[in-house]
Amino acid sequence: MDLTRFPRAALTDGPTPIRSLDRLSTHLGGELNGVRLFVKRDDVGPVGGGGNKLRKLEFLLGQALAERADTVITVGALQSNHARLTAAAAARLGLACELFLTRSVPRDDSDYTGNGNRLLHELFGARVHLLPGEADSLGYAEARAKTLRGEGRRVCVFPSGGSSPLGCLGYAACAAEIAEQAAVLSLDFARVVVPNGSAGTHAGLAAGFWAMGHDPRRVLSYTVLAPPDEAEAATLARARDTVALIDPTLAFPDDGIALDGAHRGPGYGIPTEGMREAVRLMARTEGLLLDPVYSGKAFAGLLHDVRAGAYPAGAALLFVMTGGVPGLFAYRGAIAGG
Ligand SMILES: *Cc1c(COP(=O)(O)O)cnc(C)c1O
């Protein structure tokens, strides 16, 4: 898989580490059913606090710089990690940034509306526009881009989560990185597990594995945003588009997406008991931070399935830590105590 023809902005520091969860594994003991757990640290990165959106932004902003853009606009929920990392990366690259944020989670307390990512959006210098939950944020972003272009600015608009086919290439590249690291570690990961929000992380990984001749169903996501049917259709569509961008002679298989909807709880951004347990367990046994909206729910799903005996003894599973730590401060009430 050759992605060198796509321009990339340097927002990452080379391969992110993979390591085994030894203390968590000792703690779980027999509940593990002999499975070996590993994490890939996509939550660490050199810009904006790190997180999975940096890999997508490398391609999105690489293209924007090639087009000599001076302004980027993106959209997201009030506590969007993608919006934070877009603002930080824009600051790093000397671009102006505007964010259209929707109140899609039913919360109006100050932790949610003013702390966590909301604090950082403005700290990184972005101009923030707040919209009601049901607003067509991308429509507003496009309208704003048109206005700014009328004033002579050169504007790029990125979709929610940066999950355009170009953005998804960031995770196709990550699939190649995982394959190389697995070879060095002499590990064959039975599953690569990720949260699914805007579907780009899963779609990019699945497209990348497929383009390298691997089974794309080795990637498993837990949806935390769309209901499972919708999430699967969106992930499949993005994987197809991403494969088409990598190599137009390839076609992504109709059954290439493995997705689980059982750990989303009542809806996007609404805490679950499984999320709380997963966040605490990882913090207390490994000193690692999951987030309340994405990785906490996905890791809860992984723990549930491992405990239920879904994997044979000896299987090695790789959980991709996607970041989102600022979200913990917006969910103080759900995380504190216990
Ligand atoms: C955006 C995000 C995800 C989900 O990635 P998608 O590509 O949108 O599916 C997972 N974890 C964190 C912390 C995120 O910010």
Coordinates of C-alpha atoms and ligand atoms in Angstrom, one line a residue:
M1 CA 0.0 0.0 0.0
D2 CA 1.7 3.2 -1.2
L3 CA 0.3 6.4 0.3
T4 CA 3.3 8.6 -0.5
R5 CA 1.4 10.5 -3.3
F6 CA -0.8 12.0 -0.6
P7 CA 0.7 15.1 1.0
R8 CA 0.9 14.9 4.8
A9 CA 1.3 17.5 7.5
A10 CA 3.7 16.3 10.2
L11 CA 1.5 15.9 13.3
T12 CA 2.7 12.6 14.7
D13 CA 6.1 11.3 15.9
G14 CA 6.4 8.0 14.1
P15 CA 4.8 4.7 15.2
T16 CA 2.9 4.8 18.5
P17 CA 4.0 2.2 21.1
I18 CA 2.3 -1.2 21.5
R19 CA 2.5 -2.7 25.0
S20 CA 0.9 -5.5 26.9
L21 CA -1.5 -4.9 29.8
D22 CA 0.3 -7.0 32.4
R23 CA -1.1 -5.6 35.6
L24 CA -4.7 -5.6 34.3
S25 CA -4.2 -9.2 33.2
T26 CA -3.0 -10.2 36.6
H27 CA -5.9 -8.4 38.2
L28 CA -8.4 -10.2 35.9
G29 CA -6.8 -13.6 36.3
G30 CA -9.1 -16.4 35.3
E31 CA -11.7 -13.9 33.9
L32 CA -9.3 -13.4 31.0
N33 CA -9.9 -17.0 29.7
G34 CA -6.2 -17.1 28.6
V35 CA -6.5 -14.1 26.3
R36 CA -3.5 -11.7 25.9
L37 CA -4.3 -8.0 26.0
F38 CA -2.3 -5.3 24.3
V39 CA -2.8 -1.6 23.7
K40 CA -1.6 0.7 21.0
R41 CA -1.0 4.2 22.4
D42 CA -2.7 6.4 19.8
D43 CA -3.7 8.6 22.7
V44 CA -0.2 10.0 22.9
G45 CA 0.9 12.5 20.3
P46 CA 3.0 15.7 20.0
V47 CA 0.1 18.2 19.3
G48 CA -2.9 19.3 21.2
G49 CA -2.8 16.5 23.9
G50 CA -2.9 13.7 21.3
G51 CA -5.6 11.4 20.0
N52 CA -6.8 9.5 17.0
K53 CA -7.8 12.6 15.0
L54 CA -4.1 13.5 14.5
R55 CA -3.6 10.7 12.0
K56 CA -6.6 11.9 10.0
L57 CA -5.5 15.5 10.2
E58 CA -2.1 14.7 8.8
F59 CA -3.8 13.9 5.5
L60 CA -6.6 16.5 5.7
L61 CA -4.2 19.3 6.6
G62 CA -1.5 18.0 4.2
Q63 CA -4.1 18.5 1.4
A64 CA -5.2 21.9 2.8
L65 CA -1.6 23.1 2.9
A66 CA -1.0 21.9 -0.7
E67 CA -4.1 23.9 -1.7
R68 CA -2.5 26.9 0.2
A69 CA -5.5 27.2 2.6
D70 CA -5.3 29.8 5.3
T71 CA -8.4 28.7 7.3
V72 CA -9.9 25.4 8.3
I73 CA -13.5 24.9 9.5
T74 CA -14.8 21.8 11.2
V75 CA -17.8 20.5 13.1
G76 CA -18.5 18.4 16.2
A77 CA -20.3 18.0 19.5
L78 CA -19.7 20.5 22.3
Q79 CA -17.0 18.2 23.7
S80 CA -15.5 17.2 20.4
N81 CA -11.9 15.9 20.6
H82 CA -11.7 16.3 16.8
A83 CA -12.5 20.0 17.1
R84 CA -9.8 20.3 19.8
L85 CA -7.2 18.6 17.7
T86 CA -8.1 20.5 14.6
A87 CA -7.8 23.8 16.5
A88 CA -4.4 22.7 17.9
A89 CA -3.0 21.4 14.6
A90 CA -4.2 24.6 12.9
A91 CA -2.4 26.7 15.5
R92 CA 0.8 24.6 15.0
L93 CA 0.6 25.1 11.2
G94 CA -0.3 28.8 11.3
L95 CA -3.9 28.5 10.0
A96 CA -7.0 30.1 11.3
C97 CA -9.6 27.7 12.7
E98 CA -13.4 28.0 13.2
L99 CA -15.5 25.4 14.9
F100 CA -19.3 24.8 14.6
L101 CA -20.3 22.8 17.7
T102 CA -23.7 21.3 18.3
R103 CA -25.4 20.7 21.6
S104 CA -26.1 17.1 20.7
V105 CA -25.7 15.7 24.3
P106 CA -28.5 16.7 26.7
R107 CA -26.3 18.5 29.3
D108 CA -26.0 22.1 30.2
D109 CA -23.9 22.0 33.4
S110 CA -20.7 24.0 33.5
D111 CA -18.4 20.9 33.4
Y112 CA -19.9 20.0 30.1
T113 CA -20.3 23.5 28.6
G114 CA -17.1 25.1 29.8
N115 CA -14.5 22.5 30.9
G116 CA -12.6 19.7 29.1
N117 CA -12.4 20.1 25.3
R118 CA -14.6 23.3 25.4
L119 CA -12.0 25.0 27.5
L120 CA -9.3 23.9 25.0
H121 CA -11.0 24.8 21.8
E122 CA -10.7 28.5 22.7
L123 CA -7.3 28.1 24.3
F124 CA -6.0 26.9 21.0
G125 CA -7.3 30.1 19.4
A126 CA -10.3 28.7 17.5
R127 CA -13.3 30.8 16.8
V128 CA -16.3 28.9 18.1
H129 CA -19.9 29.0 16.9
L130 CA -22.5 27.2 19.0
L131 CA -25.5 25.5 17.4
P132 CA -28.6 23.7 18.8
G133 CA -28.4 19.9 18.8
E134 CA -30.5 19.3 15.7
A135 CA -28.7 21.9 13.5
D136 CA -27.0 21.0 10.2
S137 CA -23.6 22.0 11.4
L138 CA -21.9 21.1 8.1
G139 CA -24.4 23.3 6.3
Y140 CA -23.4 26.2 8.6
A141 CA -19.7 25.5 8.1
E142 CA -20.1 25.5 4.3
A143 CA -22.1 28.8 4.4
R144 CA -19.4 30.3 6.6
A145 CA -16.7 29.1 4.2
K146 CA -18.5 30.8 1.3
T147 CA -18.6 34.1 3.2
L148 CA -14.9 33.9 4.1
R149 CA -14.0 32.9 0.5
G150 CA -15.9 36.0 -0.6
E151 CA -13.5 38.0 1.6
G152 CA -10.5 36.4 -0.2
R153 CA -9.7 33.7 2.3
R154 CA -8.7 30.2 1.3
V155 CA -10.9 27.8 3.3
C156 CA -11.0 24.0 3.8
V157 CA -14.0 22.4 5.5
F158 CA -13.5 19.0 7.3
P159 CA -16.5 16.8 8.1
S160 CA -17.4 15.4 11.6
G161 CA -14.5 13.4 13.1
G162 CA -12.4 14.2 10.0
S163 CA -13.8 11.0 8.5
S164 CA -13.7 11.8 4.8
P165 CA -11.9 9.2 2.6
L166 CA -8.8 11.3 2.8
G167 CA -9.0 11.5 6.6
C168 CA -9.5 7.8 6.8
L169 CA -6.2 7.2 5.0
G170 CA -4.6 8.1 8.4
Y171 CA -5.9 4.8 9.8
A172 CA -5.1 2.9 6.6
A173 CA -1.5 3.9 7.3
C174 CA -2.0 2.8 10.9
A175 CA -3.0 -0.7 9.7
A176 CA 0.4 -0.9 7.9
E177 CA 2.1 0.3 11.1
I178 CA 0.3 -2.4 13.2
A179 CA 1.2 -5.1 10.7
E180 CA 4.9 -4.1 10.9
Q181 CA 4.9 -3.9 14.7
A182 CA 3.1 -7.2 15.0
A183 CA 5.8 -8.8 12.8
V184 CA 8.6 -7.4 15.0
L185 CA 6.8 -8.5 18.2
S186 CA 6.0 -11.9 16.6
L187 CA 2.4 -11.4 17.4
D188 CA -0.6 -12.2 15.3
F189 CA -3.5 -10.0 16.6
A190 CA -6.7 -11.9 16.3
R191 CA -8.6 -8.6 16.7
V192 CA -7.8 -4.9 16.5
V193 CA -10.5 -3.2 18.6
V194 CA -11.6 0.4 18.4
P195 CA -14.4 2.7 19.4
N196 CA -16.7 3.8 16.5
G197 CA -18.0 7.4 16.4
S198 CA -17.8 8.9 12.9
A199 CA -16.6 5.5 11.6
G200 CA -13.3 6.8 10.1
T201 CA -11.0 4.9 12.5
H202 CA -12.6 1.6 11.9
A203 CA -13.1 2.2 8.1
G204 CA -9.5 3.3 7.6
L205 CA -8.1 0.3 9.5
A206 CA -10.3 -2.1 7.7
A207 CA -9.5 -0.5 4.3
G208 CA -5.8 -0.6 5.1
F209 CA -5.8 -4.3 6.2
W210 CA -7.8 -5.2 3.1
A211 CA -5.4 -3.3 0.8
M212 CA -2.6 -5.3 2.3
G213 CA -4.4 -8.6 1.7
H214 CA -5.5 -9.2 5.3
D215 CA -9.0 -10.0 6.6
P216 CA -10.7 -6.6 7.3
R217 CA -12.9 -8.4 9.9
R218 CA -10.0 -8.6 12.2
V219 CA -11.0 -5.0 13.0
L220 CA -13.9 -4.9 15.5
S221 CA -15.5 -1.6 16.6
Y222 CA -18.0 -0.8 19.4
T223 CA -20.4 1.9 18.2
V224 CA -20.8 4.7 20.7
L225 CA -22.7 7.1 18.5
A226 CA -25.0 5.7 15.7
P227 CA -27.2 2.7 16.3
P228 CA -25.5 -0.5 15.1
D229 CA -27.2 -0.9 11.7
E230 CA -26.6 2.7 10.8
A231 CA -23.0 2.6 12.1
E232 CA -22.2 -0.6 10.1
A233 CA -23.6 1.0 6.9
A234 CA -21.6 4.2 7.4
T235 CA -18.4 2.3 8.2
L236 CA -18.8 0.1 5.1
A237 CA -19.4 3.1 2.9
R238 CA -16.3 4.8 4.3
A239 CA -14.2 1.7 4.0
R240 CA -15.3 1.4 0.3
D241 CA -14.4 5.0 -0.4
T242 CA -11.1 4.7 1.3
V243 CA -10.1 1.6 -0.5
A244 CA -11.1 3.3 -3.8
L245 CA -8.7 6.1 -2.9
I246 CA -5.9 3.7 -2.1
D247 CA -6.3 1.5 -5.1
P248 CA -9.2 2.0 -7.6
T249 CA -8.8 -1.6 -8.8
L250 CA -9.7 -3.0 -5.4
A251 CA -13.3 -3.5 -4.0
F252 CA -14.0 -3.7 -0.3
P253 CA -16.1 -6.8 0.6
D254 CA -19.8 -6.3 1.5
D255 CA -19.3 -8.3 4.7
G256 CA -16.0 -6.7 5.6
I257 CA -17.2 -4.8 8.7
A258 CA -17.4 -6.4 12.2
L259 CA -19.3 -4.1 14.6
D260 CA -20.9 -4.4 18.0
G261 CA -23.7 -2.2 19.3
A262 CA -24.2 -3.7 22.8
H263 CA -22.1 -1.1 24.8
R264 CA -23.4 2.2 23.5
G265 CA -25.9 2.5 26.4
P266 CA -28.7 5.0 26.1
G267 CA -26.9 7.1 23.5
Y268 CA -23.9 9.2 22.5
G269 CA -22.1 10.9 25.4
I270 CA -24.4 9.3 28.0
P271 CA -22.4 7.4 30.7
T272 CA -22.8 3.6 31.3
E273 CA -21.8 1.5 34.3
G274 CA -19.5 -0.6 32.0
M275 CA -17.7 2.6 30.9
R276 CA -17.2 3.7 34.5
E277 CA -15.7 0.2 35.4
A278 CA -13.5 0.2 32.4
V279 CA -12.1 3.7 33.0
R280 CA -11.4 2.9 36.7
L281 CA -9.9 -0.5 36.0
M282 CA -7.5 0.8 33.4
A283 CA -6.5 3.8 35.6
R284 CA -6.0 1.7 38.8
T285 CA -4.2 -1.3 37.3
E286 CA -2.2 0.3 34.5
G287 CA -2.1 4.1 35.1
L288 CA -3.7 4.6 31.7
L289 CA -6.5 7.0 30.9
L290 CA -9.6 6.0 28.8
D291 CA -12.2 8.5 28.0
P292 CA -15.9 8.5 29.0
V293 CA -17.4 8.9 25.5
Y294 CA -15.5 6.6 23.2
S295 CA -12.6 4.4 24.5
G296 CA -14.3 3.8 27.9
K297 CA -17.3 2.2 26.3
A298 CA -15.3 0.3 23.7
F299 CA -13.0 -1.1 26.4
A300 CA -16.0 -2.1 28.4
G301 CA -17.2 -4.0 25.4
L302 CA -13.8 -5.7 25.0
L303 CA -13.7 -6.7 28.7
H304 CA -17.3 -8.0 28.5
D305 CA -16.5 -10.2 25.5
V306 CA -13.2 -11.5 26.9
R307 CA -15.0 -12.4 30.2
A308 CA -17.8 -14.1 28.2
G309 CA -15.2 -16.4 26.5
A310 CA -15.6 -14.9 23.1
Y311 CA -11.9 -15.6 22.3
P312 CA -9.8 -18.8 22.5
A313 CA -7.1 -19.1 25.1
G314 CA -3.8 -17.6 23.7
A315 CA -5.5 -15.1 21.3
A316 CA -3.8 -11.7 21.3
L317 CA -6.1 -8.7 21.1
L318 CA -5.0 -5.2 20.4
F319 CA -7.0 -2.3 21.8
V320 CA -6.3 1.0 20.1
M321 CA -6.3 3.8 22.7
T322 CA -7.8 6.7 20.9
G323 CA -7.4 9.6 23.4
G324 CA -10.1 11.9 24.6
V325 CA -8.7 12.5 28.1
P326 CA -10.1 16.1 28.3
G327 CA -13.5 14.5 28.3
L328 CA -12.9 13.2 31.8
F329 CA -13.1 16.7 33.1
A330 CA -16.4 17.3 31.3
Y331 CA -17.7 14.1 33.0
R332 CA -16.5 14.7 36.5
G333 CA -19.9 13.7 37.9
A334 CA -19.8 10.3 36.2
I335 CA -16.2 9.6 37.1
A336 CA -15.8 11.0 40.6
G337 CA -16.0 8.8 43.7
G338 CA -16.4 5.0 43.6
Ligands
LIG1 C1 -13.4 10.6 17.5 C2 -13.0 9.6 18.6 C3 -13.1 8.2 18.4 C4 -13.9 7.7 17.3 O1 -13.2 7.7 16.1 P1 -14.1 7.8 14.7 O2 -13.1 7.7 13.7 O3 -14.8 9.1 14.8 O4 -15.0 6.6 14.7 C5 -12.7 7.4 19.4 N1 -12.1 7.9 20.5 C6 -11.9 9.2 20.7 C7 -11.2 9.6 21.9 C8 -12.3 10.1 19.7 O5 -12.1 11.4 20.0

